């Protein structure tokens, strides 16, 4: 219940900040262009609070906190007194109308840069792009545990988040990507990850895992969470024991135990399992036994050990932090990278290369807002910046009912010298509503599918 309430609260906070800033962009430029603004509302529905300024603009906070709007004097919205026609939006020159409409998305871009600047000043904590277990095509390409990724393709990598995005893009493009790494021994090497070998129709949300890569911070310490009654380790190993080696092979992650035990069982004979028990080093001789997985029914060689059911993430080992001035170009660079990635993903979805499962809706947004808020101010600022950028890009799409659709109308008017006919504009509005409804339906479907799976 706490996660549900937290998700709802932080989504309201996020949308409140972003939409208010977006609408303020429209409001500020409209006022500079001499347009009379009738209402600036944060939220929809019945106002819970309102006041009117000396210019006649009503500022309101409404009951449904999932958006907002700016209502301007416009003959398309109703009768306008003759004395106020000069302040009507529709009577303004087309370039001024373009400026007013474009101001909303531009405000979100400005906010994105400001949020990233604040994030870099505070210091963005993350995990380094250091590999844990490696298998599959990544292991065949020479990648090893302890490798730290420094560059993927033409992009320098500082964190796990950046590495995941870069590798996912290359996987969608079915490209063999050059990777520069620093090995656990400190040597700089270049390797090629053959992502073109991923199967057709692979799960794009798990591209790195399918390529055989796991990250060091994913590792589960080799602490025994449970010993199966009657199993080979019953009475010998205990909950809380830290496994340090199996048959002389060092163990640093719980997932390493099973393959070593499987190899022992196939070879036959007993093995020495070394553990740390409250600071005491022990070496116990155990014999793997044929066991059956109760969920899948498959048989395997095992000792009857299970990892802890819950674990905490290790401390962050990478931080991106700049001074007040140095954070400014860093914020612009990060905005450029995020915009390039977002537009690239949209292009891939339009061409059919990227799955439409990548589209997320309000449920995913709410859950992500809650998770990032729990991680700290730096992560929540990053989330807000990404959401603000997404809001700017989506609003600039040339879909009627969005800002981009209105800009398209005004650009056509600018070229042909006269406005589009009312019939054409109404038709466009219906088409835009249909497209928007389809997009929202797909986003909700993806959200629900994520919850179910």
XYZ file of C-alpha atoms in Angstrom:
453
model
C 0.000 0.000 0.000
C 2.851 2.393 0.795
C 4.309 1.857 -2.696
C 0.911 2.559 -4.263
C 0.404 5.772 -2.307
C 4.010 6.795 -2.932
C 3.621 6.199 -6.672
C 0.451 8.291 -6.809
C 1.970 11.108 -4.742
C 5.241 11.375 -6.656
C 3.458 11.198 -10.022
C 1.247 14.114 -8.937
C 4.345 16.047 -7.862
C 6.162 15.274 -11.119
C 3.250 16.131 -13.413
C 2.420 19.204 -11.342
C 5.932 20.613 -11.739
C 6.322 19.759 -15.425
C 2.865 20.781 -16.621
C 2.919 24.013 -14.617
C 6.246 24.959 -16.182
C 4.951 24.008 -19.646
C 1.830 26.129 -19.283
C 3.839 28.984 -17.787
C 5.820 29.049 -21.037
C 2.598 29.582 -23.000
C 1.387 32.161 -20.473
C 4.607 34.197 -20.339
C 5.005 34.516 -24.122
C 1.273 35.157 -24.620
C 1.456 38.079 -22.226
C 4.559 39.434 -24.009
C 2.660 39.267 -27.303
C -0.287 41.225 -25.886
C -2.683 38.258 -25.667
C -5.212 38.428 -22.829
C -4.959 35.298 -20.665
C -8.274 34.437 -19.039
C -7.192 31.529 -16.828
C -4.013 29.724 -15.762
C -5.120 26.446 -14.177
C -2.990 23.785 -12.505
C -5.176 20.695 -12.757
C -8.590 20.147 -14.315
C -12.129 20.362 -13.010
C -13.582 22.508 -10.254
C -11.109 25.022 -8.796
C -10.108 24.374 -5.184
C -8.382 27.751 -4.959
C -8.264 30.746 -7.270
C -7.389 34.420 -7.400
C -7.450 37.081 -10.100
C -4.573 39.467 -10.836
C -4.780 43.087 -11.983
C -4.684 42.004 -15.652
C -7.847 39.935 -15.222
C -6.124 36.545 -15.327
C -7.570 33.923 -12.980
C -4.956 31.664 -11.390
C -6.477 28.399 -10.142
C -5.578 25.060 -8.592
C -8.175 22.482 -9.646
C -9.342 19.180 -8.192
C -7.836 16.781 -10.750
C -4.041 17.240 -10.495
C -3.128 15.477 -13.750
C -2.343 18.358 -16.056
C -3.231 21.979 -16.529
C -4.053 24.572 -19.140
C -3.907 28.231 -20.139
C -7.107 29.708 -21.539
C -6.600 32.739 -23.768
C -9.035 35.202 -25.253
C -9.925 33.719 -28.644
C -12.872 34.186 -31.022
C -12.870 30.428 -31.620
C -13.750 29.983 -27.930
C -16.624 32.466 -27.801
C -17.708 36.030 -28.411
C -15.026 38.667 -27.864
C -15.987 42.295 -27.090
C -14.961 44.680 -29.846
C -12.803 46.629 -27.386
C -10.700 43.492 -26.709
C -10.300 42.146 -30.237
C -6.708 43.389 -30.328
C -5.938 41.093 -27.367
C -7.496 37.960 -28.934
C -5.067 35.152 -29.724
C -6.546 34.470 -33.154
C -6.089 38.132 -34.173
C -2.328 38.070 -33.529
C 0.172 37.758 -36.426
C 1.027 34.154 -37.272
C 4.617 34.478 -36.041
C 3.372 35.561 -32.617
C 0.946 32.632 -32.497
C 3.817 30.302 -33.383
C 5.880 31.796 -30.552
C 3.074 31.338 -28.018
C 2.460 27.701 -28.967
C 6.151 26.802 -29.167
C 6.828 28.361 -25.760
C 5.392 25.381 -23.867
C 7.753 22.718 -25.256
C 10.666 25.192 -25.121
C 9.902 25.771 -21.427
C 10.165 22.017 -20.847
C 13.531 21.948 -22.632
C 14.768 24.799 -20.434
C 13.487 22.983 -17.355
C 15.266 19.794 -18.464
C 18.603 21.627 -18.627
C 17.971 23.299 -15.245
C 17.090 19.997 -13.565
C 20.178 18.273 -14.979
C 22.314 21.204 -13.830
C 20.949 20.795 -10.283
C 21.523 17.038 -10.489
C 25.169 17.458 -11.498
C 25.763 20.050 -8.761
C 24.364 17.645 -6.157
C 26.197 14.720 -7.773
C 24.485 11.953 -9.771
C 25.202 8.651 -8.023
C 25.176 5.485 -10.095
C 26.900 2.154 -10.535
C 29.993 1.803 -12.685
C 29.668 -0.210 -15.908
C 31.632 -3.113 -14.399
C 30.747 -6.635 -15.451
C 29.836 -9.480 -13.137
C 29.085 -12.907 -14.602
C 29.688 -13.164 -18.349
C 28.423 -15.920 -20.609
C 27.017 -16.559 -24.075
C 28.109 -14.385 -26.982
C 29.766 -11.869 -24.640
C 32.032 -14.559 -23.165
C 32.826 -15.868 -26.642
C 33.835 -12.315 -27.635
C 36.365 -12.221 -24.799
C 34.503 -10.209 -22.155
C 35.312 -11.245 -18.600
C 34.162 -10.682 -15.048
C 35.639 -7.441 -13.717
C 35.826 -5.666 -17.096
C 34.767 -2.026 -16.822
C 33.227 -0.587 -19.995
C 34.790 2.753 -20.953
C 33.455 3.366 -24.467
C 30.699 1.791 -26.556
C 30.752 2.684 -30.235
C 31.423 6.434 -30.407
C 30.168 7.245 -26.903
C 32.242 7.430 -23.720
C 30.668 5.532 -20.829
C 30.814 6.609 -17.198
C 27.972 4.604 -15.642
C 25.918 1.440 -15.924
C 22.871 3.493 -16.985
C 24.726 4.916 -19.998
C 26.141 1.505 -20.924
C 22.716 -0.145 -20.846
C 21.202 2.507 -23.126
C 24.080 2.351 -25.612
C 24.058 -1.464 -25.769
C 20.268 -1.606 -26.135
C 20.375 0.779 -29.116
C 23.084 -1.297 -30.803
C 21.123 -4.499 -30.131
C 17.980 -3.032 -31.738
C 20.091 -2.046 -34.752
C 21.554 -5.600 -34.854
C 25.013 -4.022 -34.929
C 28.336 -5.499 -33.874
C 29.582 -2.752 -31.575
C 33.216 -1.985 -30.648
C 33.743 -1.722 -26.893
C 36.758 -0.373 -25.023
C 37.225 -1.926 -21.580
C 39.529 -1.727 -18.601
C 40.190 -5.233 -17.325
C 40.248 -6.215 -13.655
C 44.063 -6.060 -13.922
C 43.932 -2.458 -15.183
C 44.753 -3.098 -18.864
C 42.917 -1.149 -21.588
C 41.626 -3.443 -24.348
C 39.268 -3.212 -27.327
C 36.701 -5.894 -28.068
C 33.701 -6.304 -30.349
C 30.341 -7.412 -28.987
C 28.492 -9.251 -31.822
C 24.952 -8.111 -31.029
C 23.927 -9.076 -34.570
C 23.903 -12.664 -33.273
C 20.924 -12.022 -31.001
C 17.866 -13.984 -32.192
C 15.193 -12.308 -34.302
C 12.417 -10.881 -32.143
C 14.459 -10.905 -28.920
C 13.177 -9.141 -25.806
C 14.602 -5.653 -26.313
C 14.110 -4.705 -22.652
C 16.612 -7.444 -21.689
C 19.102 -7.076 -24.537
C 22.210 -6.953 -22.329
C 21.187 -10.071 -20.409
C 20.486 -11.979 -23.626
C 23.932 -10.958 -24.859
C 25.382 -12.704 -21.806
C 26.252 -9.622 -19.765
C 25.478 -9.163 -16.083
C 26.633 -6.233 -14.004
C 28.718 -6.413 -10.871
C 26.114 -4.642 -8.729
C 23.583 -7.323 -9.718
C 25.668 -9.938 -7.945
C 24.152 -11.657 -4.941
C 26.730 -12.318 -2.194
C 27.339 -16.040 -1.764
C 25.545 -16.044 1.586
C 23.370 -19.086 2.283
C 19.783 -18.052 2.869
C 18.312 -21.520 3.345
C 19.507 -25.144 3.603
C 17.048 -27.773 2.318
C 16.114 -30.323 5.019
C 17.499 -33.745 4.128
C 19.733 -32.286 1.408
C 23.476 -32.938 1.026
C 24.323 -29.782 3.004
C 21.782 -30.356 5.804
C 23.584 -30.393 9.144
C 26.865 -29.272 7.583
C 26.190 -25.768 6.268
C 24.063 -23.145 7.998
C 21.979 -20.144 7.074
C 24.266 -17.106 7.053
C 27.401 -19.010 5.987
C 29.408 -17.154 3.338
C 30.660 -19.575 0.667
C 34.168 -18.540 -0.385
C 35.232 -21.498 -2.583
C 33.960 -24.744 -4.103
C 36.521 -27.425 -4.963
C 39.286 -24.833 -4.839
C 37.479 -22.390 -7.177
C 36.925 -18.926 -5.584
C 33.294 -17.842 -5.227
C 32.207 -14.188 -4.990
C 28.606 -14.451 -6.200
C 25.851 -16.913 -5.292
C 25.185 -17.687 -8.948
C 28.700 -19.151 -9.252
C 27.902 -21.986 -6.835
C 25.436 -23.897 -9.015
C 27.691 -24.325 -12.109
C 30.596 -25.489 -9.934
C 28.401 -27.995 -8.102
C 26.898 -29.156 -11.417
C 30.392 -29.826 -12.791
C 31.288 -31.733 -9.627
C 28.212 -33.910 -9.867
C 28.885 -34.791 -13.487
C 32.485 -35.641 -12.634
C 31.555 -37.648 -9.534
C 33.070 -37.647 -6.059
C 33.118 -35.305 -3.081
C 34.281 -31.706 -2.961
C 35.560 -29.263 -0.382
C 33.212 -26.343 0.237
C 34.938 -23.487 2.045
C 32.819 -21.080 4.082
C 33.199 -18.149 6.414
C 30.995 -18.651 9.474
C 30.976 -15.537 11.659
C 34.675 -14.999 10.985
C 35.638 -18.668 11.348
C 37.042 -20.300 8.182
C 35.737 -23.840 7.612
C 36.324 -26.452 4.892
C 33.602 -29.114 4.663
C 33.519 -32.149 2.385
C 30.184 -32.561 0.604
C 28.851 -34.807 -2.151
C 26.411 -33.288 -4.708
C 23.156 -35.176 -5.151
C 20.663 -35.454 -8.017
C 17.784 -33.063 -7.255
C 14.622 -31.902 -9.025
C 13.442 -28.326 -9.524
C 9.845 -28.228 -8.162
C 8.807 -25.501 -10.615
C 10.249 -26.782 -13.885
C 10.670 -30.472 -13.038
C 14.212 -30.512 -14.440
C 16.910 -32.514 -12.650
C 20.287 -31.109 -11.623
C 23.237 -31.753 -9.320
C 22.927 -29.713 -6.148
C 23.704 -29.310 -2.457
C 20.283 -28.034 -1.364
C 21.245 -24.379 -0.931
C 19.189 -21.251 -1.589
C 20.166 -17.578 -1.614
C 18.561 -15.018 0.716
C 15.097 -13.986 -0.470
C 15.901 -10.281 -0.192
C 19.086 -8.273 -0.462
C 20.199 -4.668 -0.526
C 22.004 -3.105 -3.448
C 25.705 -2.405 -2.856
C 26.862 1.213 -2.398
C 27.098 3.342 -5.537
C 30.601 3.301 -6.987
C 30.302 6.013 -9.662
C 29.380 9.665 -9.241
C 29.095 12.460 -11.785
C 29.508 15.790 -10.015
C 30.518 19.256 -11.220
C 30.892 22.736 -9.801
C 28.266 25.440 -10.329
C 29.789 26.653 -13.619
C 31.113 23.335 -14.962
C 27.647 21.816 -14.458
C 26.172 24.159 -17.111
C 27.886 22.642 -20.202
C 27.525 19.194 -18.627
C 23.750 19.725 -18.395
C 23.558 20.842 -22.046
C 25.614 17.819 -23.155
C 23.390 15.450 -21.190
C 20.242 17.062 -22.619
C 21.654 16.590 -26.116
C 22.438 12.923 -25.465
C 19.008 12.233 -23.959
C 17.260 14.012 -26.848
C 19.308 12.070 -29.408
C 18.487 8.784 -27.684
C 14.774 9.601 -27.425
C 14.451 10.699 -31.052
C 16.488 7.688 -32.165
C 14.163 5.342 -30.295
C 11.113 7.033 -31.851
C 12.640 6.623 -35.315
C 13.315 2.952 -34.630
C 9.714 2.415 -33.521
C 8.369 4.135 -36.641
C 10.537 1.919 -38.867
C 9.543 -1.195 -36.916
C 13.068 -1.900 -35.630
C 12.204 -1.097 -32.003
C 9.322 -2.798 -30.244
C 6.243 -0.752 -29.344
C 6.593 -2.294 -25.879
C 9.060 0.536 -25.223
C 6.111 2.960 -24.960
C 5.186 3.544 -21.324
C 2.103 5.067 -19.758
C 1.039 6.667 -16.461
C 1.367 3.476 -14.408
C 5.026 3.029 -15.340
C 5.624 6.758 -14.860
C 4.108 6.602 -11.359
C 6.133 3.548 -10.359
C 9.356 5.076 -11.707
C 8.632 8.347 -9.896
C 8.302 6.462 -6.608
C 11.457 4.379 -7.151
C 13.625 7.370 -8.107
C 12.281 9.454 -5.211
C 13.353 6.680 -2.832
C 16.837 6.574 -4.380
C 17.496 10.214 -3.641
C 17.185 13.766 -4.939
C 19.750 13.183 -7.705
C 17.788 10.292 -9.224
C 14.452 12.107 -8.912
C 15.897 15.178 -10.630
C 17.155 12.922 -13.447
C 13.693 11.364 -13.759
C 12.022 14.794 -13.865
C 14.500 15.995 -16.494
C 13.872 12.955 -18.681
C 10.109 13.326 -18.292
C 10.279 17.053 -19.071
C 12.282 16.330 -22.225
C 9.801 13.628 -23.242
C 6.914 16.054 -22.704
C 8.637 18.601 -24.952
C 9.294 16.077 -27.729
C 5.807 14.563 -27.624
C 4.155 17.990 -27.699
C 6.182 18.912 -30.794
C 4.899 15.926 -32.757
C 2.831 17.174 -35.743
C -0.378 15.682 -34.356
C -3.452 17.943 -34.212
C -4.590 18.689 -30.599
C -0.900 18.777 -29.571
C 1.274 21.902 -29.757
C 3.069 20.400 -32.744
C -0.226 20.074 -34.612
C -1.035 23.746 -34.061
C 2.468 24.695 -35.177
C 1.899 22.663 -38.350
C -1.315 24.612 -39.033
C 0.450 27.939 -38.523
C 3.406 26.964 -40.706
C 0.979 26.043 -43.499
C -0.726 29.403 -42.977
C 2.640 31.139 -43.133
C 3.438 29.449 -46.467
C 0.048 29.829 -48.187
C -0.697 33.275 -46.790
C -4.088 32.390 -45.276
C -5.380 30.095 -42.500
C -6.567 26.579 -43.187
C -10.291 26.187 -43.644
C -12.328 25.436 -40.540
C -13.359 22.097 -42.075
C -9.737 21.043 -42.574
C -8.853 22.020 -39.027
C -11.821 20.125 -37.550
C -10.918 17.046 -39.583
C -7.373 17.303 -38.326
C -8.610 17.541 -34.733
C -10.571 14.283 -35.114
C -7.553 12.547 -36.655
C -5.342 13.864 -33.854
C -7.743 12.672 -31.159
C -7.864 9.216 -32.746
C -4.049 9.012 -32.899
C -3.708 10.245 -29.337
C -6.339 7.791 -28.075
C -4.542 4.927 -29.840
C -1.199 5.973 -28.365
C -2.656 6.217 -24.863
C -4.365 2.849 -25.239
C -1.080 1.232 -26.273
C 0.715 2.869 -23.337
C -1.899 1.571 -20.859
C -1.721 -1.904 -22.426
C 2.069 -1.988 -22.026
C 1.781 -0.790 -18.432
C -0.718 -3.487 -17.531
C 1.335 -6.133 -19.323
C 4.386 -5.145 -17.257
C 2.359 -5.460 -14.058
C 1.051 -8.888 -15.027
C 4.438 -10.281 -16.067
